[in-house]
Coordinates of C-alpha atoms in Angstrom, one line a residue:
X1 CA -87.6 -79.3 20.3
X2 CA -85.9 -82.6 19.6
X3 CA -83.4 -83.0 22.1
X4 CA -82.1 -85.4 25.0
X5 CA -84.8 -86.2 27.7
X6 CA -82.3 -86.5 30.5
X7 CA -80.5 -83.2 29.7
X8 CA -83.6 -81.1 28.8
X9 CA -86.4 -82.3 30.7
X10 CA -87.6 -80.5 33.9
X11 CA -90.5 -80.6 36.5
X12 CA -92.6 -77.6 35.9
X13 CA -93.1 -77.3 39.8
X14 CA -89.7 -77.0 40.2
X15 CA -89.4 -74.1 37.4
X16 CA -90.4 -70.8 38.1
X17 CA -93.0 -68.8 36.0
X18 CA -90.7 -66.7 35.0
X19 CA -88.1 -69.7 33.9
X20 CA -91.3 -70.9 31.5
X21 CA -91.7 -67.9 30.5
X22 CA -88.1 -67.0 29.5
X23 CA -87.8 -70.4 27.8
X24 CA -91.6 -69.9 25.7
X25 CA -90.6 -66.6 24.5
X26 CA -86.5 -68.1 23.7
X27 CA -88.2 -70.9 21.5
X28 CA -90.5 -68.4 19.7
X29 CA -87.5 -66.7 18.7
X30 CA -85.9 -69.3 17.1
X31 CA -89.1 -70.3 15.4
X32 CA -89.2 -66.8 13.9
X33 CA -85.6 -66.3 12.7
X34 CA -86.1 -70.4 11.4
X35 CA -89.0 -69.1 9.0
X36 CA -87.1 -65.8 8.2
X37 CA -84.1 -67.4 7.0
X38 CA -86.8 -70.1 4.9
X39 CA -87.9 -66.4 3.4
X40 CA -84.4 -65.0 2.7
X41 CA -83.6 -68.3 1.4
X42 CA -86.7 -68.2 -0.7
X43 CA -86.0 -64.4 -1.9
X44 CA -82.1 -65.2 -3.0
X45 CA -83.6 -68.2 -4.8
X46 CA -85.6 -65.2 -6.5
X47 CA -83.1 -63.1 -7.1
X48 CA -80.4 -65.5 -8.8
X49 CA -83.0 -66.8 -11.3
X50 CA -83.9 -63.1 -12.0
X51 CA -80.3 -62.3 -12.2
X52 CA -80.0 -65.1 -14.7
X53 CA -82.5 -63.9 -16.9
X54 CA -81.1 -60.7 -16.7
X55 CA -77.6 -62.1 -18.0
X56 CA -79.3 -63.7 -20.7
X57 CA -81.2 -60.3 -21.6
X58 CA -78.0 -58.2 -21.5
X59 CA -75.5 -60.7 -23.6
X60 CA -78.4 -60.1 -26.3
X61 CA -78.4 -56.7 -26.1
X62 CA -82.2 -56.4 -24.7
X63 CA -81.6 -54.5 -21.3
X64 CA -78.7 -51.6 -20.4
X65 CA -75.6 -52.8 -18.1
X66 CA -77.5 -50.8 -15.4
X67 CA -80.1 -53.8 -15.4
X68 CA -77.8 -56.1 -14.6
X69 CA -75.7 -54.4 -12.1
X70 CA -78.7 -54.0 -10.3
X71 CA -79.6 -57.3 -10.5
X72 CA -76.1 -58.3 -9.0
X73 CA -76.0 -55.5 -6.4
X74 CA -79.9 -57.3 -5.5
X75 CA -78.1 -61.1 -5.0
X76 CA -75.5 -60.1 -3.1
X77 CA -78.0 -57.9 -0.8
X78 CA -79.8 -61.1 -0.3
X79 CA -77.0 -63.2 0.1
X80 CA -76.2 -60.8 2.8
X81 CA -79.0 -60.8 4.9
X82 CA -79.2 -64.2 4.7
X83 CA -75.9 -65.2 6.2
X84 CA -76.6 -62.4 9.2
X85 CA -80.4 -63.8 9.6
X86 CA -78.4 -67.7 9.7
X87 CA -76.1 -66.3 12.6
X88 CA -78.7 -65.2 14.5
X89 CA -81.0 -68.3 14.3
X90 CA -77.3 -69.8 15.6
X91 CA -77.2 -67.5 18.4
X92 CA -80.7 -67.9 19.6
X93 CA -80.7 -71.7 19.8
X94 CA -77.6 -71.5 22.0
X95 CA -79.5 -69.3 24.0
X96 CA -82.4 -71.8 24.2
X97 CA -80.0 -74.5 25.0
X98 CA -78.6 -72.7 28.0
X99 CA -82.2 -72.1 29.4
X100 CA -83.5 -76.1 28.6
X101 CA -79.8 -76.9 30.0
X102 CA -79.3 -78.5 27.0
X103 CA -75.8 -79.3 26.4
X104 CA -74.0 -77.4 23.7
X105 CA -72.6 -80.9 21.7
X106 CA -76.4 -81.7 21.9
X107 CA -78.1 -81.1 18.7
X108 CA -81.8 -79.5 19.1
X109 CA -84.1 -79.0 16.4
X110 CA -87.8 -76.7 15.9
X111 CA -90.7 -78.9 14.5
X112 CA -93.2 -76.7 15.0
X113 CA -94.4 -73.7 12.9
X114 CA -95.0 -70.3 13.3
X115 CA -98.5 -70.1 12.4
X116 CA -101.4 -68.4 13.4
X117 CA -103.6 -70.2 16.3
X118 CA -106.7 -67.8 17.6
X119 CA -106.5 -67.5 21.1
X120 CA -110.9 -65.8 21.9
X121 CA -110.4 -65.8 25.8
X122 CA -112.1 -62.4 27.0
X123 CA -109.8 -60.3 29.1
X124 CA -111.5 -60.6 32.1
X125 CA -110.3 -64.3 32.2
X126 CA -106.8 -63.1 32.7
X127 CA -108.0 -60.8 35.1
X128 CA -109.4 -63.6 37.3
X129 CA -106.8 -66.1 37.0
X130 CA -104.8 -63.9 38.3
X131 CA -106.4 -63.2 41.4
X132 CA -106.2 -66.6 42.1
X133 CA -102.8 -68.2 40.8
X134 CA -100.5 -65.0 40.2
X135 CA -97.6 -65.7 42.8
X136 CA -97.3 -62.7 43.8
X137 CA -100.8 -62.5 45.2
X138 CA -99.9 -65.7 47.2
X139 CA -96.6 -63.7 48.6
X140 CA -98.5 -60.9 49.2
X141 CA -101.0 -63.3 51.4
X142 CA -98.2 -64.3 53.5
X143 CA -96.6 -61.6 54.5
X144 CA -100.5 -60.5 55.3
X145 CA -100.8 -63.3 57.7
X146 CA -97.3 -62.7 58.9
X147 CA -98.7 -59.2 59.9
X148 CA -101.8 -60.0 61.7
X149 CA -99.3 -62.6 63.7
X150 CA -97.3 -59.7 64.6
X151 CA -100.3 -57.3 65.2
X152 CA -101.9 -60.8 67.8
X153 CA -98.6 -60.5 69.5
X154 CA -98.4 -57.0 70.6
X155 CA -101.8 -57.1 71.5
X156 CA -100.8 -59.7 73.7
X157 CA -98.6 -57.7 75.5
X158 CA -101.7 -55.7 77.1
X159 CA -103.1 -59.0 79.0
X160 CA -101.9 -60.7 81.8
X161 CA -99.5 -63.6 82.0
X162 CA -100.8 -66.7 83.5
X163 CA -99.2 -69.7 84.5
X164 CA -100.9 -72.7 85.6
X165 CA -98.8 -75.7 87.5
X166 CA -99.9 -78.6 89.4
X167 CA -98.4 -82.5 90.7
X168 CA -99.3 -85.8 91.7
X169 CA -97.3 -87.8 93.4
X170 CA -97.5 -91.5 92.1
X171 CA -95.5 -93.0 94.8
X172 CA -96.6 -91.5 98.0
X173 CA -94.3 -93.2 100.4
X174 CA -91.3 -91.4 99.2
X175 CA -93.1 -88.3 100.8
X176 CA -93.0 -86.6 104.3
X177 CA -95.4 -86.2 106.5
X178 CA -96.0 -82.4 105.5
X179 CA -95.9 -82.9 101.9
X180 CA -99.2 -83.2 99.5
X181 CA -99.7 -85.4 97.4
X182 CA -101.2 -83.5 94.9
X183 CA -101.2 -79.5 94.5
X184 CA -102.6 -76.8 92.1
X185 CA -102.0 -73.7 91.7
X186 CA -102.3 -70.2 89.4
X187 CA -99.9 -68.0 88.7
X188 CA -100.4 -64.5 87.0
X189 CA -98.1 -61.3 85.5
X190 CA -98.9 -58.6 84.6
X191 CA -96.6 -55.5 84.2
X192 CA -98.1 -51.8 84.7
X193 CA -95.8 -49.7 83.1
X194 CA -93.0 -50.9 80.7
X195 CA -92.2 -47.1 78.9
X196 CA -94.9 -47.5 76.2
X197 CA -93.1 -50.3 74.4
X198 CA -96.1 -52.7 74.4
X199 CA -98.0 -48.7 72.8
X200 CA -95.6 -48.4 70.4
X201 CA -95.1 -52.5 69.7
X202 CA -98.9 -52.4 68.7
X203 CA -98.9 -48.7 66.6
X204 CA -96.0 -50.5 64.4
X205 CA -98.5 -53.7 63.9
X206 CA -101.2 -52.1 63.2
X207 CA -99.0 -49.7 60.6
X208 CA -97.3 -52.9 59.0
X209 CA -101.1 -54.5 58.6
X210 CA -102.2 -51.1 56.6
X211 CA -99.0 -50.8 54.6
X212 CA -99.3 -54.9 53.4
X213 CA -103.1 -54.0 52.6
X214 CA -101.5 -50.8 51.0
X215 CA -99.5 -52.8 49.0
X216 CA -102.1 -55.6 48.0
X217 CA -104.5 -52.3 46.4
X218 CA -101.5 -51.4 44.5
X219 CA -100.4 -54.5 43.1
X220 CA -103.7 -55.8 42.3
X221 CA -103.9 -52.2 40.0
X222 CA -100.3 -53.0 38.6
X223 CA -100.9 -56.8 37.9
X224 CA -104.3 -55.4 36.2
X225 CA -102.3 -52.6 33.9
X226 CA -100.1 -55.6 32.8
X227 CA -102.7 -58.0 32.0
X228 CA -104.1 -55.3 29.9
X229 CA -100.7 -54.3 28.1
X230 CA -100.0 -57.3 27.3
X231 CA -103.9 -58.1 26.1
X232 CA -103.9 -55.0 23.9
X233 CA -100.3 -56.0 22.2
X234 CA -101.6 -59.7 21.8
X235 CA -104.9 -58.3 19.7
X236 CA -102.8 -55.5 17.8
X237 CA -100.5 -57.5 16.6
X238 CA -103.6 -60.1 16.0
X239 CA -104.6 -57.9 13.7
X240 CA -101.4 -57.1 12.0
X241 CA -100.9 -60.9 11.0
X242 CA -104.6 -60.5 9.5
X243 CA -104.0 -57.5 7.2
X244 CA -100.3 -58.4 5.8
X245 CA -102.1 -61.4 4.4
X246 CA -103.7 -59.2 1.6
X247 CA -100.2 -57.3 1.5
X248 CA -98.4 -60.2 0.7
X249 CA -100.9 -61.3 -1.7
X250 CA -100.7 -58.2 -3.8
X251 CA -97.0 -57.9 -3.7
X252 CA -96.8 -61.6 -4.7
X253 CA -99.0 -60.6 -7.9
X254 CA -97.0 -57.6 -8.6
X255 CA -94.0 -59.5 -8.5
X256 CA -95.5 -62.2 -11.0
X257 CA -96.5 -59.2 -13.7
X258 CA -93.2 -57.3 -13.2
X259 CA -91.0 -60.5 -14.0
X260 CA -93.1 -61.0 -17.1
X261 CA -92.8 -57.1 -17.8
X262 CA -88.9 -57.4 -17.4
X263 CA -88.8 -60.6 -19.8
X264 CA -90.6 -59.1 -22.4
X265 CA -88.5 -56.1 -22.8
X266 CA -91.0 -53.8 -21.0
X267 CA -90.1 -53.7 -17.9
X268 CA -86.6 -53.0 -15.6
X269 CA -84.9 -54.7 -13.4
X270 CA -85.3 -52.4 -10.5
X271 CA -89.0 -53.1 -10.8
X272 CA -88.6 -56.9 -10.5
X273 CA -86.1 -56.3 -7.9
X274 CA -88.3 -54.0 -5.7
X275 CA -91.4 -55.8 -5.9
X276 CA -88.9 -58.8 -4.5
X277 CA -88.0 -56.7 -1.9
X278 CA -91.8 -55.3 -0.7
X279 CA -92.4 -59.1 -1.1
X280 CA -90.0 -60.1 1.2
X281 CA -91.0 -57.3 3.6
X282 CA -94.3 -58.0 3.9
X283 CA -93.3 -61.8 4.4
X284 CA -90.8 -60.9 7.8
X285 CA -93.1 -58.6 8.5
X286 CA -95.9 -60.8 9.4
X287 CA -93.7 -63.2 11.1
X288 CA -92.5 -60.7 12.8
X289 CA -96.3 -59.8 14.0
X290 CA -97.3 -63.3 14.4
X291 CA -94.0 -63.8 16.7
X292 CA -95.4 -60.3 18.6
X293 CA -98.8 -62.0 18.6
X294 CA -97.3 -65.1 20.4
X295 CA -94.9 -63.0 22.7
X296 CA -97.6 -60.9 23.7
X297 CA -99.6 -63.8 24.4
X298 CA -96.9 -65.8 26.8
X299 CA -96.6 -62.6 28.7
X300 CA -100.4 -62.1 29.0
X301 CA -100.3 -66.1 30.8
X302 CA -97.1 -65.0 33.2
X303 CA -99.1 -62.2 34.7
X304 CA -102.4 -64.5 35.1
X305 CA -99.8 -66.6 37.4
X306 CA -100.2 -69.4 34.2
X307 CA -97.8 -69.6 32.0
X308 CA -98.1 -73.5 31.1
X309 CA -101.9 -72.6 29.7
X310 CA -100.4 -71.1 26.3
X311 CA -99.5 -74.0 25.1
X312 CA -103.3 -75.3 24.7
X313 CA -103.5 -72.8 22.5
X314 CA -99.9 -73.1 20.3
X315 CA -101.1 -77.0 20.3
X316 CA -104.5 -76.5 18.7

């Protein structure tokens, strides 16, 4: 996004993952509403030169009333959508602002398009980033060492204190006659019964050790089940961008005979105005999928702990 340096920038190590995150996902929205108001701008542009020729048609007595109500009813629909589709597009780039801090006076715009980059890393890549840089793992290692600390220390409690001291006198006049100049000694402690609190100390180390390695098996299996989610959504909708491309193509040819069907007398206008419609469809429907694809995608980098490596593939 075009925007002020000083307002939007940031340091990505001060950001957390889940900041990047919020802010990839809040900038794929916009792109997608961006395109889908292009498309309902596209599909009115259809329908008022379809509801012209449908004018023309009826004033000559070619088509019945009911044709061109219909194509009236089909403009204003499309009108419609695309003032709601403009408000939203409106809505999520203040929202995109608030998350870049990007002033509200400050005028931001997309550049880039929502188009289909291939992204062939195998699963277990995910899997073994995030062993290594997901956060939480690092937390997780932390309060692991925090345990064994605690676990050394109530241990402890089981040995003997000892204390060793010594001296040197450096100026040896200042001493009487019974006084050494130097001395040594050793000092030990060590209490025999205490009420098993050092027992009970060292039962709820050795407890809090298990329950951190506890936790560690679980997330590793939760961290796994979302790396695979999110996979699995990323490929699916992968392949839905892939098929609505021969959708789109036939309902762009159907549209193409239907308008030359209407114009020659043959035809309706609810044809023309339904293949406009499955048109349409298809067309938000794979930006829709590609914006899934994408989504999918950002979330599948947040759980490998690396959110920043999706844009090597959006940059392509």
């Amino acid at each position: 996004a075009k925007a002020d340096k000083a307002a939007a920038g940031f340091e990505y190590n001060h950001v957390s993952n889940e900041e990047i995150n919020t802010a990839i996902r809040q900038y794929i929205n916009v792109l997608l509403l961006k395109h889908v108001v292009e498309t309902r701008e596209f599909v009115l542009e259809g329908m008022n030169l379809h509801l012209n020729d449908a004018e023309k048609l009826y004033k000559q007595g070619l088509i019945a009333k009911y044709n061109f109500l219909r194509a009236k009813v089909a403009v204003a629909d499309a009108d419609k959508n695309l003032f709601d589709d403009k408000n939203k597009l409106e809505l999520a780039t203040l929202a995109l602002k608030k998350t870049l801090a990007v002033d509200n006076s400050i005028s931001i715009q997309t550049i880039d398009s929502l188009v289909y980059k291939a992204n062939s890393a195998a699963l277990e890549t995910f899997n073994s980033a995030a062993r290594e840089f997901q956060p939480l793992f690092h937390m997780l290692s932390e309060k692991n060492k925090m345990a064994r600390q605690k676990y050394v220390a109530a241990r402890a409690d089981y040995l003997p204190s000892v204390v060793g001291v010594g001296k040197y006198e450096m100026y040896p006049e200042h001493l009487s006659s019974i006084e050494p100049r130097w001395a040594v000694g050793v000092q030990a402690q060590y209490g025999l019964f205490n009420g098993f609190k050092r027992f009970h100390r060292l039962q709820e180390a050795k407890h809090t050790q298990k329950e951190v390695e506890y936790i560690k098996l679980d997330l590793q299996d939760q961290i796994e089940l979302w790396i695979n989610k999110s996979y699995t959504e990323m490929r699916n909708a992968e392949k839905r961008v892939e098929k609505l491309d021969t959708n789109i193509s036939l309902a762009d040819e159907n549209l193409k005979l239907n308008k030359k069907r209407f114009k020659s007398g043959l035809g309706t206008s609810l044809e023309v105005v339904d293949t406009q419609l499955a048109l349409e469809k298809n067309l938000i429907d794979q930006l829709v999928s590609l914006a899934d694809y994408y989504r999918a995608m950002a979330e599948l980098y947040l759980a490998a702990g690396k959110p920043m490596d999706m844009l090597a593939v959006w940059q392509q």
